[in-house]
């Protein structure tokens, strides 16, 4: 449905986003890169890429770093070659599965890769926490944003994430939150 959505949203402030390697990030690098490039060609203006959490937790940091850096370069090249302009890349680190040391390392890998955001969680069995957002905001350079996602179902929870340092919120309850806001 990506090409249909891209066509319908053309000229709007709403951006078309695709998720890559959902939900666990365990696809082979070549598969992730191909999926990301195909999504850009099909009209994605933003990508949520799930970091390979298994490799990270197993200590294969070089693998994770190389995979993300290669993917970011491939997406940027595809966007230029397809005259798509800037494509934002948000990397899901699945913070609830990591200890604080690994969260900080994951943030460093995200920043070093050239990605635009680190995202707390996919929301599949995990939820964002204020502590995770605060830690990520502290660990990331100013130019890399934090997106809080997973388990944010109320205006109060969304405000807590923003106050903790998130510049974006992902929520399956967005309509409910907007009604609360109104």
PDB file of N, CA and C in Angstrom, residues 20-21 24-34 36 49-56 60-75 89 91-92 109-110 112-115:
ATOM      1  N   UNK A  20      11.056  -1.273   8.599  1.00  0.00           N
ATOM      2  CA  UNK A  20      11.984  -2.246   8.040  1.00  0.00           C
ATOM      3  C   UNK A  20      12.435  -3.213   9.130  1.00  0.00           C
ATOM      4  N   UNK A  21      12.348  -4.503   8.829  1.00  0.00           N
ATOM      5  CA  UNK A  21      12.810  -5.586   9.701  1.00  0.00           C
ATOM      6  C   UNK A  21      12.019  -5.662  11.004  1.00  0.00           C
ATOM      7  N   UNK A  24      11.787  -7.670  15.068  1.00  0.00           N
ATOM      8  CA  UNK A  24      12.966  -7.992  15.869  1.00  0.00           C
ATOM      9  C   UNK A  24      14.300  -7.585  15.265  1.00  0.00           C
ATOM     10  N   UNK A  25      14.296  -7.098  14.021  1.00  0.00           N
ATOM     11  CA  UNK A  25      15.526  -6.620  13.410  1.00  0.00           C
ATOM     12  C   UNK A  25      16.507  -7.701  13.025  1.00  0.00           C
ATOM     13  N   UNK A  26      16.061  -8.946  12.959  1.00  0.00           N
ATOM     14  CA  UNK A  26      16.979 -10.070  12.752  1.00  0.00           C
ATOM     15  C   UNK A  26      17.134 -10.479  11.290  1.00  0.00           C
ATOM     16  N   UNK A  27      16.625  -9.697  10.352  1.00  0.00           N
ATOM     17  CA  UNK A  27      16.810 -10.020   8.934  1.00  0.00           C
ATOM     18  C   UNK A  27      18.275  -9.858   8.553  1.00  0.00           C
ATOM     19  N   UNK A  28      18.686 -10.548   7.512  1.00  0.00           N
ATOM     20  CA  UNK A  28      20.040 -10.375   7.002  1.00  0.00           C
ATOM     21  C   UNK A  28      20.223  -8.943   6.506  1.00  0.00           C
ATOM     22  N   UNK A  29      21.422  -8.399   6.641  1.00  0.00           N
ATOM     23  CA  UNK A  29      21.654  -7.014   6.200  1.00  0.00           C
ATOM     24  C   UNK A  29      21.206  -6.753   4.762  1.00  0.00           C
ATOM     25  N   UNK A  30      21.477  -7.695   3.854  1.00  0.00           N
ATOM     26  CA  UNK A  30      21.095  -7.505   2.460  1.00  0.00           C
ATOM     27  C   UNK A  30      19.576  -7.383   2.314  1.00  0.00           C
ATOM     28  N   UNK A  31      18.845  -8.157   3.115  1.00  0.00           N
ATOM     29  CA  UNK A  31      17.381  -8.091   3.075  1.00  0.00           C
ATOM     30  C   UNK A  31      16.878  -6.755   3.605  1.00  0.00           C
ATOM     31  N   UNK A  32      17.473  -6.296   4.713  1.00  0.00           N
ATOM     32  CA  UNK A  32      17.079  -5.006   5.282  1.00  0.00           C
ATOM     33  C   UNK A  32      17.339  -3.871   4.287  1.00  0.00           C
ATOM     34  N   UNK A  33      18.522  -3.896   3.688  1.00  0.00           N
ATOM     35  CA  UNK A  33      18.894  -2.832   2.752  1.00  0.00           C
ATOM     36  C   UNK A  33      17.974  -2.854   1.540  1.00  0.00           C
ATOM     37  N   UNK A  34      17.709  -4.042   0.995  1.00  0.00           N
ATOM     38  CA  UNK A  34      16.805  -4.141  -0.161  1.00  0.00           C
ATOM     39  C   UNK A  34      15.410  -3.638   0.199  1.00  0.00           C
ATOM     40  N   UNK A  36      14.613  -1.487   2.532  1.00  0.00           N
ATOM     41  CA  UNK A  36      14.670  -0.031   2.731  1.00  0.00           C
ATOM     42  C   UNK A  36      14.720   0.697   1.393  1.00  0.00           C
ATOM     43  N   UNK A  49      13.613   1.602  11.194  1.00  0.00           N
ATOM     44  CA  UNK A  49      14.436   0.416  11.000  1.00  0.00           C
ATOM     45  C   UNK A  49      14.709  -0.213  12.358  1.00  0.00           C
ATOM     46  N   UNK A  50      14.363  -1.481  12.501  1.00  0.00           N
ATOM     47  CA  UNK A  50      14.594  -2.159  13.772  1.00  0.00           C
ATOM     48  C   UNK A  50      16.039  -2.665  13.803  1.00  0.00           C
ATOM     49  N   UNK A  51      16.771  -2.207  14.819  1.00  0.00           N
ATOM     50  CA  UNK A  51      18.155  -2.641  15.037  1.00  0.00           C
ATOM     51  C   UNK A  51      18.168  -4.144  15.323  1.00  0.00           C
ATOM     52  N   UNK A  52      19.229  -4.810  14.934  1.00  0.00           N
ATOM     53  CA  UNK A  52      19.363  -6.229  15.230  1.00  0.00           C
ATOM     54  C   UNK A  52      19.688  -6.387  16.718  1.00  0.00           C
ATOM     55  N   UNK A  53      18.639  -6.537  17.501  1.00  0.00           N
ATOM     56  CA  UNK A  53      18.771  -6.583  18.960  1.00  0.00           C
ATOM     57  C   UNK A  53      19.513  -7.844  19.401  1.00  0.00           C
ATOM     58  N   UNK A  54      19.278  -8.963  18.717  1.00  0.00           N
ATOM     59  CA  UNK A  54      19.968 -10.206  19.071  1.00  0.00           C
ATOM     60  C   UNK A  54      21.473 -10.047  18.915  1.00  0.00           C
ATOM     61  N   UNK A  55      21.913  -9.457  17.806  1.00  0.00           N
ATOM     62  CA  UNK A  55      23.347  -9.243  17.588  1.00  0.00           C
ATOM     63  C   UNK A  55      23.910  -8.284  18.636  1.00  0.00           C
ATOM     64  N   UNK A  56      23.152  -7.222  18.948  1.00  0.00           N
ATOM     65  CA  UNK A  56      23.616  -6.269  19.955  1.00  0.00           C
ATOM     66  C   UNK A  56      23.770  -6.952  21.309  1.00  0.00           C
ATOM     67  N   UNK A  60      27.900  -8.490  19.369  1.00  0.00           N
ATOM     68  CA  UNK A  60      28.430  -8.311  18.015  1.00  0.00           C
ATOM     69  C   UNK A  60      28.189  -6.868  17.569  1.00  0.00           C
ATOM     70  N   UNK A  61      28.827  -5.946  18.278  1.00  0.00           N
ATOM     71  CA  UNK A  61      28.603  -4.515  18.072  1.00  0.00           C
ATOM     72  C   UNK A  61      29.070  -4.045  16.698  1.00  0.00           C
ATOM     73  N   UNK A  62      30.178  -4.593  16.220  1.00  0.00           N
ATOM     74  CA  UNK A  62      30.679  -4.224  14.897  1.00  0.00           C
ATOM     75  C   UNK A  62      29.688  -4.581  13.803  1.00  0.00           C
ATOM     76  N   UNK A  63      29.061  -5.732  13.935  1.00  0.00           N
ATOM     77  CA  UNK A  63      28.050  -6.179  12.973  1.00  0.00           C
ATOM     78  C   UNK A  63      26.887  -5.186  12.935  1.00  0.00           C
ATOM     79  N   UNK A  64      26.390  -4.836  14.116  1.00  0.00           N
ATOM     80  CA  UNK A  64      25.243  -3.917  14.208  1.00  0.00           C
ATOM     81  C   UNK A  64      25.626  -2.552  13.634  1.00  0.00           C
ATOM     82  N   UNK A  65      26.790  -2.050  13.996  1.00  0.00           N
ATOM     83  CA  UNK A  65      27.272  -0.753  13.515  1.00  0.00           C
ATOM     84  C   UNK A  65      27.401  -0.761  11.990  1.00  0.00           C
ATOM     85  N   UNK A  66      28.041  -1.783  11.446  1.00  0.00           N
ATOM     86  CA  UNK A  66      28.249  -1.886  10.005  1.00  0.00           C
ATOM     87  C   UNK A  66      26.919  -1.989   9.258  1.00  0.00           C
ATOM     88  N   UNK A  67      26.024  -2.813   9.784  1.00  0.00           N
ATOM     89  CA  UNK A  67      24.720  -2.979   9.140  1.00  0.00           C
ATOM     90  C   UNK A  67      23.969  -1.650   9.053  1.00  0.00           C
ATOM     91  N   UNK A  68      23.903  -0.927  10.162  1.00  0.00           N
ATOM     92  CA  UNK A  68      23.153   0.331  10.165  1.00  0.00           C
ATOM     93  C   UNK A  68      23.820   1.393   9.299  1.00  0.00           C
ATOM     94  N   UNK A  69      25.126   1.513   9.379  1.00  0.00           N
ATOM     95  CA  UNK A  69      25.825   2.511   8.567  1.00  0.00           C
ATOM     96  C   UNK A  69      25.638   2.222   7.081  1.00  0.00           C
ATOM     97  N   UNK A  70      25.723   0.959   6.701  1.00  0.00           N
ATOM     98  CA  UNK A  70      25.533   0.577   5.298  1.00  0.00           C
ATOM     99  C   UNK A  70      24.106   0.863   4.856  1.00  0.00           C
ATOM    100  N   UNK A  71      23.143   0.560   5.715  1.00  0.00           N
ATOM    101  CA  UNK A  71      21.742   0.811   5.382  1.00  0.00           C
ATOM    102  C   UNK A  71      21.481   2.310   5.222  1.00  0.00           C
ATOM    103  N   UNK A  72      21.988   3.118   6.125  1.00  0.00           N
ATOM    104  CA  UNK A  72      21.765   4.571   6.037  1.00  0.00           C
ATOM    105  C   UNK A  72      22.359   5.114   4.741  1.00  0.00           C
ATOM    106  N   UNK A  73      23.571   4.707   4.408  1.00  0.00           N
ATOM    107  CA  UNK A  73      24.193   5.157   3.150  1.00  0.00           C
ATOM    108  C   UNK A  73      23.378   4.713   1.936  1.00  0.00           C
ATOM    109  N   UNK A  74      22.901   3.469   1.957  1.00  0.00           N
ATOM    110  CA  UNK A  74      22.111   2.949   0.843  1.00  0.00           C
ATOM    111  C   UNK A  74      20.809   3.728   0.675  1.00  0.00           C
ATOM    112  N   UNK A  75      20.157   4.040   1.784  1.00  0.00           N
ATOM    113  CA  UNK A  75      18.901   4.806   1.731  1.00  0.00           C
ATOM    114  C   UNK A  75      19.162   6.215   1.210  1.00  0.00           C
ATOM    115  N   UNK A  89      15.524   8.566   8.847  1.00  0.00           N
ATOM    116  CA  UNK A  89      15.692   7.193   9.315  1.00  0.00           C
ATOM    117  C   UNK A  89      15.658   7.192  10.837  1.00  0.00           C
ATOM    118  N   UNK A  91      15.873   4.595  14.050  1.00  0.00           N
ATOM    119  CA  UNK A  91      16.330   3.251  14.395  1.00  0.00           C
ATOM    120  C   UNK A  91      15.724   2.848  15.729  1.00  0.00           C
ATOM    121  N   UNK A  92      14.998   1.741  15.721  1.00  0.00           N
ATOM    122  CA  UNK A  92      14.369   1.208  16.930  1.00  0.00           C
ATOM    123  C   UNK A  92      15.412   0.395  17.683  1.00  0.00           C
ATOM    124  N   UNK A 109      25.750   3.868  18.434  1.00  0.00           N
ATOM    125  CA  UNK A 109      25.715   3.229  17.120  1.00  0.00           C
ATOM    126  C   UNK A 109      24.741   3.942  16.202  1.00  0.00           C
ATOM    127  N   UNK A 110      23.572   4.297  16.720  1.00  0.00           N
ATOM    128  CA  UNK A 110      22.584   5.034  15.921  1.00  0.00           C
ATOM    129  C   UNK A 110      23.175   6.359  15.448  1.00  0.00           C
ATOM    130  N   UNK A 112      26.345   7.275  15.206  1.00  0.00           N
ATOM    131  CA  UNK A 112      27.471   7.051  14.296  1.00  0.00           C
ATOM    132  C   UNK A 112      27.021   6.606  12.913  1.00  0.00           C
ATOM    133  N   UNK A 113      25.864   5.963  12.832  1.00  0.00           N
ATOM    134  CA  UNK A 113      25.374   5.461  11.544  1.00  0.00           C
ATOM    135  C   UNK A 113      24.890   6.580  10.627  1.00  0.00           C
ATOM    136  N   UNK A 114      24.568   7.737  11.220  1.00  0.00           N
ATOM    137  CA  UNK A 114      24.015   8.834  10.436  1.00  0.00           C
ATOM    138  C   UNK A 114      22.495   8.878  10.450  1.00  0.00           C
ATOM    139  N   UNK A 115      21.868   8.012  11.256  1.00  0.00           N
ATOM    140  CA  UNK A 115      20.403   8.015  11.361  1.00  0.00           C
ATOM    141  C   UNK A 115      19.936   9.303  12.042  1.00  0.00           C
TER     142      UNK A 115
END
